[in-house]
Amino acid sequence: MTLIKSISGIRGTIGGAVEENLTPIDTVKFAAAYGTWLKQQRNKDNYRVVVGRDARISGEMIQNLVMNTLVGLGIHVIDLGLSTTPTVEVAVPMEHADGGIILTASHNPKQWNALKLLNHKGEFLNGAEGQKILEIAESNDMHFAEVDDLGKITKNDAYIDLHIDEVLDLPLVNKKAIEDANFKVVVDGVNSTGGIAIPLLLERLGVHPVKLYCDPTGHFPHNPEPLKEHLGDLAEAVVKERADLGIVVDPDVDRLAFMDEKGEMFGEEYTLVACADYVLSKNPGNTVSNMSSTRALRDVTEKHGGTYEASAVGEVNVVELMKKNNVVIGGEGNGGIIYPELHYGRDALVGVALFLSLLAEKKMTVSELRASYPNYYMSKKKIQLTPGLDVDGILNTMESNYSHEKLTTIDGVKIDFADSWVHLRKSNTEPIIRIYTEAQSHEEADSLADRFIAEIKAVANI
């Protein structure tokens, strides 16, 4: 059982001992720290926070604890109930709220839950803001409202529809071409809120959705991370239904992956590549993804005359660099599309609309579309270290050993070779080093990863 407190929020497993798991006491404490921090940002008479959750089993309990803690601080709550992460992000500025909380553990199994925290723009907090909330939680310096000043809870279940309205109003979403294409799509909603939002979006686009695991019970029918090894049922359904493609999202609908008409994965890394290809063809400009994302985005960006730059891993880092570079589209290689025209957050709904627009305009199958992009293959491995080892020292040595190569060191060490790259970064929560590699074949990517694992072991004497 686990409780992880970090600058990006608090996450853990349900049940067990206080301060070792995400118990009701830990939930209340962290929600109170966030509410206290929020009130410190602006001197106002009224404060408002948007709260939504994915469909996981513990969600209703955790949401009630969070909302009533905010009420106890004198903060008014807009309760979206079952929602998606990007929907809450869109709702915060639309409600002129002071912040938002999403209750989701993303792709983690059903025993996990988490509080993800937003600012008044509907964007994730930065490191300094997250650290301040951790400090407030540890200090217990929180003061609650008197009885006449308690907040109120207002339910609003319209925001998934409003979010879809915002997506459909985007100039680059080609609704007519999509409707004319008469697509048939199988949707794996992993029995969470994607099973609500994605079929609704498809119907509004004139697409025929076939629902697979779209009942928002929170009982995930398979590992909820949208990877090939978890999606055998989707592959079978796409072929059986003779569908044009399959769509799968994670439980909070900020990650998106596609499956072609043959039941083969389009490639989660290529979700952003395809959406960027479409957007850049209409609106040339620059792109950003994180350092562990595919080089194919750089290739597509340069094809359209733009410049690509990589950020440190983490959505907040991607967004910061996107704003700095004034990019037209960006995101993360795990299927996270960030389209600033709508909002600065990973959003599977906008990703679906842009991808289908591209597919409809090109009049080709999903497998043909995938074949039109450069072929890169990734390997993701890790090396377990003995607790107490100087991980930073190990990475510094690796940096020194490869100083003659093109290096990026804003987040661990990334080494760019002519036809491949390797990214070495330490975990913030475990004594491990993660090794991400990309090359022009699976064998080359795996071989490169194994080579660096051996080199790290030699440096660390393990």
Protein backbone atom coordinates (compact mmCIF):
# COMPACT_ATOMS: atom_id res chain seq x y z
CA MET A 1 0.00 0.00 0.00
CA THR A 2 1.33 3.41 -0.94
CA LEU A 3 0.95 7.16 -0.42
CA ILE A 4 2.97 9.49 -2.65
CA LYS A 5 3.02 13.20 -1.88
CA SER A 6 4.61 15.27 -4.59
CA ILE A 7 4.49 18.74 -6.10
CA SER A 8 2.04 17.42 -8.71
CA GLY A 9 -0.53 16.23 -6.16
CA ILE A 10 -1.20 13.37 -3.83
CA ARG A 11 -1.87 9.80 -4.92
CA GLY A 12 -2.10 6.49 -3.17
CA THR A 13 -3.97 3.29 -2.56
CA ILE A 14 -7.30 3.21 -0.79
CA GLY A 15 -7.50 1.76 2.75
CA GLY A 16 -4.87 0.99 5.36
CA ALA A 17 -2.98 3.22 7.77
CA VAL A 18 -2.96 7.02 7.84
CA GLU A 19 0.06 8.64 6.12
CA GLU A 20 0.84 5.33 4.43
CA ASN A 21 -2.15 5.22 2.07
CA LEU A 22 -4.77 7.56 0.62
CA THR A 23 -7.09 7.40 3.65
CA PRO A 24 -9.96 9.81 4.36
CA ILE A 25 -7.72 11.68 6.81
CA ASP A 26 -4.97 12.14 4.21
CA THR A 27 -7.56 13.20 1.64
CA VAL A 28 -9.04 15.86 3.92
CA LYS A 29 -5.64 17.15 4.99
CA PHE A 30 -4.41 17.64 1.44
CA ALA A 31 -7.69 19.14 0.21
CA ALA A 32 -7.56 21.59 3.12
CA ALA A 33 -3.97 22.52 2.27
CA TYR A 34 -4.97 23.19 -1.34
CA GLY A 35 -7.97 25.29 -0.27
CA THR A 36 -5.80 27.26 2.14
CA TRP A 37 -3.20 27.91 -0.56
CA LEU A 38 -5.95 28.95 -2.96
CA LYS A 39 -7.28 31.57 -0.54
CA GLN A 40 -3.76 32.94 -0.11
CA GLN A 41 -3.53 33.69 -3.84
CA ARG A 42 -6.37 36.22 -3.97
CA ASN A 43 -8.08 38.37 -1.38
CA LYS A 44 -11.76 37.90 -2.23
CA ASP A 45 -15.16 37.56 -0.63
CA ASN A 46 -16.01 34.35 -2.51
CA TYR A 47 -13.90 31.46 -3.76
CA ARG A 48 -14.98 28.79 -6.24
CA VAL A 49 -13.42 25.43 -7.12
CA VAL A 50 -14.50 22.97 -9.82
CA VAL A 51 -14.36 19.30 -8.78
CA GLY A 52 -14.80 16.25 -11.02
CA ARG A 53 -13.80 12.59 -10.95
CA ASP A 54 -13.27 9.54 -13.10
CA ALA A 55 -15.40 6.44 -12.50
CA ARG A 56 -13.09 4.50 -10.21
CA ILE A 57 -14.80 2.76 -7.28
CA SER A 58 -13.42 5.07 -4.57
CA GLY A 59 -14.22 8.22 -6.54
CA GLU A 60 -17.53 9.17 -4.92
CA MET A 61 -16.13 8.75 -1.40
CA ILE A 62 -12.99 10.77 -2.17
CA GLN A 63 -14.99 13.47 -3.95
CA ASN A 64 -17.38 13.93 -1.03
CA LEU A 65 -14.45 14.26 1.36
CA VAL A 66 -12.74 16.82 -0.87
CA MET A 67 -15.85 18.89 -1.57
CA ASN A 68 -16.96 19.07 2.05
CA THR A 69 -13.45 20.00 3.17
CA LEU A 70 -13.56 22.93 0.76
CA VAL A 71 -17.03 23.83 2.03
CA GLY A 72 -15.56 23.85 5.54
CA LEU A 73 -13.01 26.40 4.36
CA GLY A 74 -15.78 28.66 3.05
CA ILE A 75 -15.12 27.75 -0.60
CA HIS A 76 -18.01 27.19 -3.01
CA VAL A 77 -17.78 24.00 -5.09
CA ILE A 78 -19.03 23.30 -8.61
CA ASP A 79 -19.58 19.54 -8.63
CA LEU A 80 -19.17 18.04 -12.11
CA GLY A 81 -19.59 14.49 -10.80
CA LEU A 82 -18.40 11.93 -13.35
CA SER A 83 -16.16 13.87 -15.69
CA THR A 84 -12.80 13.83 -17.46
CA THR A 85 -9.54 15.57 -16.65
CA PRO A 86 -9.70 17.84 -19.73
CA THR A 87 -13.37 18.61 -19.03
CA VAL A 88 -12.51 19.91 -15.55
CA GLU A 89 -9.66 21.91 -17.07
CA VAL A 90 -12.06 23.50 -19.58
CA ALA A 91 -14.68 24.14 -16.89
CA VAL A 92 -12.43 26.13 -14.53
CA PRO A 93 -12.08 29.26 -16.72
CA MET A 94 -15.64 28.89 -18.04
CA GLU A 95 -16.88 29.03 -14.44
CA HIS A 96 -14.48 31.88 -13.57
CA ALA A 97 -13.34 29.60 -10.75
CA ASP A 98 -10.22 30.00 -8.62
CA GLY A 99 -9.06 26.45 -9.20
CA GLY A 100 -10.03 22.86 -9.83
CA ILE A 101 -9.45 19.37 -8.48
CA ILE A 102 -9.61 16.19 -10.54
CA LEU A 103 -9.99 12.95 -8.62
CA THR A 104 -8.26 10.31 -10.70
CA ALA A 105 -5.24 8.05 -10.60
CA SER A 106 -4.99 8.15 -14.40
CA HIS A 107 -3.86 4.77 -15.75
CA ASN A 108 -3.17 3.24 -12.30
CA PRO A 109 -5.24 0.20 -11.21
CA LYS A 110 -8.58 0.46 -9.41
CA GLN A 111 -7.14 0.49 -5.86
CA TRP A 112 -5.45 3.82 -6.58
CA ASN A 113 -6.86 7.34 -6.50
CA ALA A 114 -5.39 10.83 -6.50
CA LEU A 115 -6.03 14.54 -6.18
CA LYS A 116 -4.74 16.49 -9.18
CA LEU A 117 -4.72 20.23 -8.64
CA LEU A 118 -5.40 23.10 -11.05
CA ASN A 119 -4.94 26.87 -10.90
CA HIS A 120 -7.47 29.50 -11.98
CA LYS A 121 -6.55 28.95 -15.65
CA GLY A 122 -7.47 25.27 -15.44
CA GLU A 123 -3.80 24.29 -15.72
CA PHE A 124 -1.69 22.09 -13.44
CA LEU A 125 0.24 23.82 -10.69
CA ASN A 126 3.95 24.42 -11.11
CA GLY A 127 6.62 23.01 -8.82
CA ALA A 128 6.79 25.99 -6.47
CA GLU A 129 3.01 26.04 -6.02
CA GLY A 130 2.88 22.31 -5.38
CA GLN A 131 5.69 22.57 -2.87
CA LYS A 132 3.85 25.32 -0.98
CA ILE A 133 0.77 23.10 -0.65
CA LEU A 134 2.93 20.28 0.73
CA GLU A 135 4.36 22.70 3.29
CA ILE A 136 0.90 23.86 4.35
CA ALA A 137 -0.23 20.25 4.75
CA GLU A 138 2.74 19.45 6.97
CA SER A 139 2.38 22.59 9.08
CA ASN A 140 -1.36 22.09 9.73
CA ASP A 141 -1.65 25.89 9.40
CA MET A 142 -5.22 25.76 8.10
CA HIS A 143 -8.15 27.81 9.39
CA PHE A 144 -11.73 26.81 8.67
CA ALA A 145 -14.78 29.00 8.17
CA GLU A 146 -17.33 29.80 10.85
CA VAL A 147 -20.84 28.44 10.50
CA ASP A 148 -22.30 31.43 8.68
CA ASP A 149 -19.44 31.46 6.16
CA LEU A 150 -19.48 27.86 4.97
CA GLY A 151 -19.31 27.21 1.24
CA LYS A 152 -22.02 25.62 -0.88
CA ILE A 153 -22.00 22.78 -3.41
CA THR A 154 -23.65 23.34 -6.80
CA LYS A 155 -24.08 20.37 -9.14
CA ASN A 156 -23.51 20.86 -12.85
CA ASP A 157 -23.56 17.78 -15.07
CA ALA A 158 -23.55 19.70 -18.36
CA TYR A 159 -19.83 20.12 -18.80
CA ILE A 160 -19.04 17.06 -20.89
CA ASP A 161 -21.56 18.39 -23.43
CA LEU A 162 -20.11 21.89 -23.11
CA HIS A 163 -16.60 20.51 -23.59
CA ILE A 164 -17.76 18.73 -26.76
CA ASP A 165 -19.33 22.00 -27.96
CA GLU A 166 -15.94 23.72 -27.53
CA VAL A 167 -14.18 20.96 -29.50
CA LEU A 168 -16.71 21.06 -32.34
CA ASP A 169 -16.42 24.84 -32.59
CA LEU A 170 -12.69 24.65 -33.36
CA PRO A 171 -12.05 25.86 -36.94
CA LEU A 172 -9.81 22.90 -37.80
CA VAL A 173 -12.36 20.26 -36.81
CA ASN A 174 -13.83 19.28 -40.19
CA LYS A 175 -17.26 18.07 -39.11
CA LYS A 176 -18.60 17.76 -42.66
CA ALA A 177 -15.71 15.64 -43.92
CA ILE A 178 -15.98 13.36 -40.88
CA GLU A 179 -19.73 12.95 -41.31
CA ASP A 180 -19.35 12.27 -45.03
CA ALA A 181 -16.74 9.58 -44.31
CA ASN A 182 -19.37 7.55 -42.43
CA PHE A 183 -16.81 6.11 -40.00
CA LYS A 184 -17.55 3.15 -37.77
CA VAL A 185 -15.41 3.20 -34.61
CA VAL A 186 -15.06 0.80 -31.68
CA VAL A 187 -14.52 2.66 -28.38
CA ASP A 188 -12.85 1.06 -25.36
CA GLY A 189 -13.79 3.33 -22.46
CA VAL A 190 -12.21 1.02 -19.82
CA ASN A 191 -15.50 1.34 -17.85
CA SER A 192 -14.69 4.91 -16.89
CA THR A 193 -15.74 8.36 -18.03
CA GLY A 194 -14.25 7.97 -21.51
CA GLY A 195 -17.14 5.58 -22.06
CA ILE A 196 -19.44 8.58 -21.61
CA ALA A 197 -17.51 11.34 -23.36
CA ILE A 198 -15.99 9.68 -26.44
CA PRO A 199 -19.22 8.06 -27.79
CA LEU A 200 -21.07 11.36 -27.27
CA LEU A 201 -18.38 13.20 -29.23
CA LEU A 202 -18.46 10.63 -32.03
CA GLU A 203 -22.24 10.81 -32.34
CA ARG A 204 -22.05 14.60 -32.60
CA LEU A 205 -19.48 14.15 -35.40
CA GLY A 206 -21.74 11.80 -37.33
CA VAL A 207 -19.64 8.73 -36.50
CA HIS A 208 -21.17 5.37 -35.60
CA PRO A 209 -19.65 4.28 -32.25
CA VAL A 210 -19.53 0.65 -31.15
CA LYS A 211 -19.20 0.65 -27.37
CA LEU A 212 -16.79 -1.70 -25.62
CA TYR A 213 -16.41 -1.35 -21.84
CA CYS A 214 -18.22 1.99 -21.80
CA ASP A 215 -20.26 1.44 -18.60
CA PRO A 216 -18.71 3.82 -16.01
CA THR A 217 -18.63 1.37 -13.08
CA GLY A 218 -14.94 1.77 -12.26
CA HIS A 219 -14.42 -1.98 -12.61
CA PHE A 220 -11.64 -1.87 -15.17
CA PRO A 221 -11.90 -4.90 -17.49
CA HIS A 222 -8.15 -4.86 -18.18
CA ASN A 223 -5.07 -2.93 -17.14
CA PRO A 224 -6.22 0.66 -17.79
CA GLU A 225 -2.99 1.85 -19.38
CA PRO A 226 -3.76 2.03 -23.13
CA LEU A 227 -0.96 -0.23 -24.35
CA LYS A 228 -1.06 -3.00 -26.98
CA GLU A 229 -0.68 -5.85 -24.49
CA HIS A 230 -3.89 -4.78 -22.70
CA LEU A 231 -6.10 -4.36 -25.77
CA GLY A 232 -6.78 -7.81 -27.19
CA ASP A 233 -10.55 -7.39 -26.82
CA LEU A 234 -10.46 -4.10 -28.72
CA ALA A 235 -8.45 -5.66 -31.56
CA GLU A 236 -10.92 -8.53 -31.80
CA ALA A 237 -13.92 -6.16 -31.80
CA VAL A 238 -12.47 -3.88 -34.51
CA VAL A 239 -11.97 -6.82 -36.86
CA LYS A 240 -15.30 -8.47 -36.00
CA GLU A 241 -17.24 -5.22 -36.49
CA ARG A 242 -15.33 -4.38 -39.67
CA ALA A 243 -14.74 -0.99 -38.10
CA ASP A 244 -12.59 1.74 -39.61
CA LEU A 245 -10.61 2.08 -36.40
CA GLY A 246 -10.57 1.59 -32.66
CA ILE A 247 -10.18 4.24 -29.97
CA VAL A 248 -8.98 3.66 -26.41
CA VAL A 249 -8.49 6.18 -23.62
CA ASP A 250 -7.27 5.93 -20.05
CA PRO A 251 -9.72 6.32 -17.12
CA ASP A 252 -9.54 10.14 -16.97
CA VAL A 253 -9.43 10.64 -20.76
CA ASP A 254 -6.23 12.64 -21.15
CA ARG A 255 -4.39 9.84 -23.00
CA LEU A 256 -5.48 8.61 -26.41
CA ALA A 257 -4.47 5.69 -28.61
CA PHE A 258 -5.79 4.40 -31.91
CA MET A 259 -6.04 0.97 -33.49
CA ASP A 260 -6.15 0.44 -37.25
CA GLU A 261 -8.78 -1.44 -39.24
CA LYS A 262 -6.71 -4.64 -38.98
CA GLY A 263 -6.64 -4.60 -35.19
CA GLU A 264 -3.04 -3.35 -35.05
CA MET A 265 -1.97 -0.46 -32.85
CA PHE A 266 -1.41 2.86 -34.62
CA GLY A 267 1.21 3.52 -31.92
CA GLU A 268 0.53 5.65 -28.86
CA GLU A 269 3.59 7.77 -29.70
CA TYR A 270 2.07 8.51 -33.11
CA THR A 271 -1.21 9.95 -31.78
CA LEU A 272 0.50 13.33 -31.36
CA VAL A 273 2.45 12.90 -34.61
CA ALA A 274 -0.74 12.48 -36.67
CA CYS A 275 -2.63 15.30 -34.93
CA ALA A 276 0.35 17.62 -35.34
CA ASP A 277 0.65 16.69 -39.02
CA TYR A 278 -2.95 17.76 -39.56
CA VAL A 279 -2.74 20.99 -37.55
CA LEU A 280 0.58 22.04 -39.08
CA SER A 281 -0.75 21.42 -42.59
CA LYS A 282 -3.39 24.08 -41.89
CA ASN A 283 -1.50 26.34 -39.50
CA PRO A 284 2.30 26.00 -39.80
CA GLY A 285 4.31 26.64 -36.65
CA ASN A 286 6.39 25.09 -33.91
CA THR A 287 5.84 22.04 -31.70
CA VAL A 288 6.94 20.71 -28.31
CA SER A 289 6.88 17.29 -26.69
CA ASN A 290 8.85 15.86 -23.80
CA MET A 291 12.32 14.37 -24.05
CA SER A 292 11.04 10.80 -23.93
CA SER A 293 8.73 11.21 -26.93
CA THR A 294 9.31 10.02 -30.48
CA ARG A 295 11.61 11.79 -32.91
CA ALA A 296 8.85 11.47 -35.53
CA LEU A 297 7.25 14.68 -34.22
CA ARG A 298 10.44 16.56 -35.04
CA ASP A 299 10.42 15.09 -38.55
CA VAL A 300 6.79 16.05 -39.19
CA THR A 301 7.31 19.54 -37.75
CA GLU A 302 10.33 20.20 -39.96
CA LYS A 303 8.43 18.86 -43.00
CA HIS A 304 5.93 21.69 -42.46
CA GLY A 305 8.68 24.30 -41.95
CA GLY A 306 8.45 24.54 -38.17
CA THR A 307 10.86 24.04 -35.29
CA TYR A 308 10.63 21.27 -32.69
CA GLU A 309 11.96 21.46 -29.14
CA ALA A 310 11.85 18.93 -26.29
CA SER A 311 10.95 19.77 -22.69
CA ALA A 312 11.60 17.98 -19.43
CA VAL A 313 9.17 15.13 -18.73
CA GLY A 314 5.88 16.21 -17.13
CA GLU A 315 2.85 18.00 -18.50
CA VAL A 316 3.57 21.24 -16.65
CA ASN A 317 7.05 21.35 -18.26
CA VAL A 318 5.62 20.70 -21.72
CA VAL A 319 3.07 23.48 -21.27
CA GLU A 320 5.69 25.94 -20.01
CA LEU A 321 7.87 25.41 -23.08
CA MET A 322 4.84 25.48 -25.40
CA LYS A 323 3.95 28.94 -24.09
CA LYS A 324 7.54 30.14 -24.33
CA ASN A 325 7.83 28.98 -27.96
CA ASN A 326 4.28 30.00 -28.92
CA VAL A 327 3.65 26.57 -30.44
CA VAL A 328 0.51 25.59 -32.32
CA ILE A 329 0.32 22.02 -30.95
CA GLY A 330 2.29 19.89 -28.51
CA GLY A 331 1.94 17.19 -25.92
CA GLU A 332 3.46 13.95 -24.74
CA GLY A 333 4.27 10.73 -26.54
CA ASN A 334 2.00 8.76 -24.21
CA GLY A 335 -0.99 9.85 -26.29
CA GLY A 336 -1.42 13.27 -24.72
CA ILE A 337 -2.56 15.99 -27.16
CA ILE A 338 -2.26 19.62 -26.03
CA TYR A 339 -3.95 22.02 -28.44
CA PRO A 340 -3.67 25.62 -27.14
CA GLU A 341 -6.53 26.80 -29.37
CA LEU A 342 -8.78 25.04 -26.83
CA HIS A 343 -6.73 24.85 -23.61
CA TYR A 344 -3.29 23.98 -22.23
CA GLY A 345 -3.96 20.43 -21.10
CA ARG A 346 -3.82 16.90 -22.52
CA ASP A 347 -7.19 16.24 -24.10
CA ALA A 348 -8.31 12.99 -25.77
CA LEU A 349 -11.51 14.58 -27.08
CA VAL A 350 -9.72 17.20 -29.15
CA GLY A 351 -7.27 14.50 -30.25
CA VAL A 352 -10.12 12.34 -31.59
CA ALA A 353 -11.63 15.26 -33.50
CA LEU A 354 -8.33 16.30 -35.08
CA PHE A 355 -7.35 12.72 -35.98
CA LEU A 356 -10.71 11.99 -37.63
CA SER A 357 -10.48 15.29 -39.53
CA LEU A 358 -7.10 14.22 -40.90
CA LEU A 359 -8.32 10.73 -41.77
CA ALA A 360 -11.45 12.02 -43.48
CA GLU A 361 -9.59 14.60 -45.56
CA LYS A 362 -6.87 12.18 -46.64
CA LYS A 363 -9.44 9.51 -47.56
CA MET A 364 -7.15 6.68 -46.51
CA THR A 365 -7.28 3.82 -44.03
CA VAL A 366 -5.65 4.11 -40.61
CA SER A 367 -2.99 1.56 -41.60
CA GLU A 368 -2.19 3.60 -44.73
CA LEU A 369 -1.94 6.76 -42.64
CA ARG A 370 0.48 5.08 -40.22
CA ALA A 371 2.62 3.85 -43.12
CA SER A 372 2.99 7.47 -44.30
CA TYR A 373 5.00 8.43 -41.17
CA PRO A 374 8.64 7.68 -40.30
CA ASN A 375 9.19 4.38 -38.52
CA TYR A 376 10.78 4.62 -35.08
CA TYR A 377 10.62 2.03 -32.34
CA MET A 378 10.90 2.60 -28.62
CA SER A 379 12.18 0.57 -25.69
CA LYS A 380 11.35 1.53 -22.11
CA LYS A 381 13.31 -0.22 -19.39
CA LYS A 382 14.55 0.48 -15.88
CA ILE A 383 17.38 -0.52 -13.61
CA GLN A 384 16.83 -1.11 -9.90
CA LEU A 385 19.45 0.50 -7.71
CA THR A 386 20.49 -0.13 -4.14
CA PRO A 387 18.90 2.50 -1.84
CA GLY A 388 21.44 5.15 -0.93
CA LEU A 389 23.35 5.07 -4.22
CA ASP A 390 24.25 8.50 -5.63
CA VAL A 391 21.92 8.48 -8.65
CA ASP A 392 22.82 12.04 -9.63
CA GLY A 393 26.49 11.09 -9.53
CA ILE A 394 25.84 8.11 -11.80
CA LEU A 395 24.00 10.31 -14.31
CA ASN A 396 26.76 12.93 -14.15
CA THR A 397 29.30 10.24 -15.00
CA MET A 398 27.21 9.09 -17.96
CA GLU A 399 26.97 12.70 -19.13
CA SER A 400 30.76 13.03 -18.92
CA ASN A 401 31.28 9.76 -20.79
CA TYR A 402 29.18 11.04 -23.70
CA SER A 403 30.20 14.70 -23.68
CA HIS A 404 31.29 14.35 -27.32
CA GLU A 405 27.68 13.60 -28.39
CA LYS A 406 24.67 15.92 -28.58
CA LEU A 407 23.37 16.08 -25.00
CA THR A 408 20.32 17.52 -23.24
CA THR A 409 20.46 17.65 -19.45
CA ILE A 410 17.33 19.50 -18.33
CA ASP A 411 15.85 16.21 -17.10
CA GLY A 412 18.44 13.51 -16.54
CA VAL A 413 20.63 12.90 -19.58
CA LYS A 414 19.43 12.54 -23.16
CA ILE A 415 21.98 11.50 -25.78
CA ASP A 416 21.07 12.07 -29.42
CA PHE A 417 22.85 9.85 -31.93
CA ALA A 418 22.43 10.08 -35.71
CA ASP A 419 19.76 7.36 -35.99
CA SER A 420 18.72 6.86 -32.36
CA TRP A 421 18.60 8.36 -28.91
CA VAL A 422 18.68 7.32 -25.25
CA HIS A 423 17.16 9.15 -22.28
CA LEU A 424 18.34 8.33 -18.75
CA ARG A 425 16.37 9.81 -15.86
CA LYS A 426 15.93 9.00 -12.21
CA SER A 427 12.60 8.30 -10.58
CA ASN A 428 11.36 10.80 -8.00
CA THR A 429 9.74 8.04 -5.93
CA GLU A 430 11.88 4.89 -6.35
CA PRO A 431 15.62 4.04 -6.38
CA ILE A 432 15.61 3.37 -10.12
CA ILE A 433 16.93 4.87 -13.33
CA ARG A 434 14.58 4.76 -16.30
CA ILE A 435 16.12 4.06 -19.70
CA TYR A 436 14.15 5.17 -22.76
CA THR A 437 15.58 4.46 -26.20
CA GLU A 438 14.36 4.96 -29.76
CA ALA A 439 15.82 3.54 -32.96
CA GLN A 440 14.78 2.39 -36.42
CA SER A 441 13.94 -1.16 -35.32
CA HIS A 442 12.74 -2.91 -32.17
CA GLU A 443 16.00 -4.87 -32.05
CA GLU A 444 18.15 -1.73 -32.23
CA ALA A 445 16.10 0.02 -29.54
CA ASP A 446 16.32 -2.97 -27.18
CA SER A 447 20.02 -3.43 -27.86
CA LEU A 448 20.70 0.24 -27.14
CA ALA A 449 18.78 0.02 -23.85
CA ASP A 450 20.65 -3.12 -22.79
CA ARG A 451 23.97 -1.45 -23.61
CA PHE A 452 23.21 1.49 -21.36
CA ILE A 453 21.92 -0.74 -18.57
CA ALA A 454 25.30 -2.52 -18.64
CA GLU A 455 27.18 0.80 -18.65
CA ILE A 456 25.16 2.14 -15.69
CA LYS A 457 25.80 -1.06 -13.73
CA ALA A 458 29.51 -0.70 -14.40
CA VAL A 459 29.51 2.93 -13.24
CA ALA A 460 27.50 2.03 -10.11
CA ASN A 461 29.53 -1.14 -9.40
CA ILE A 462 26.41 -3.34 -9.25
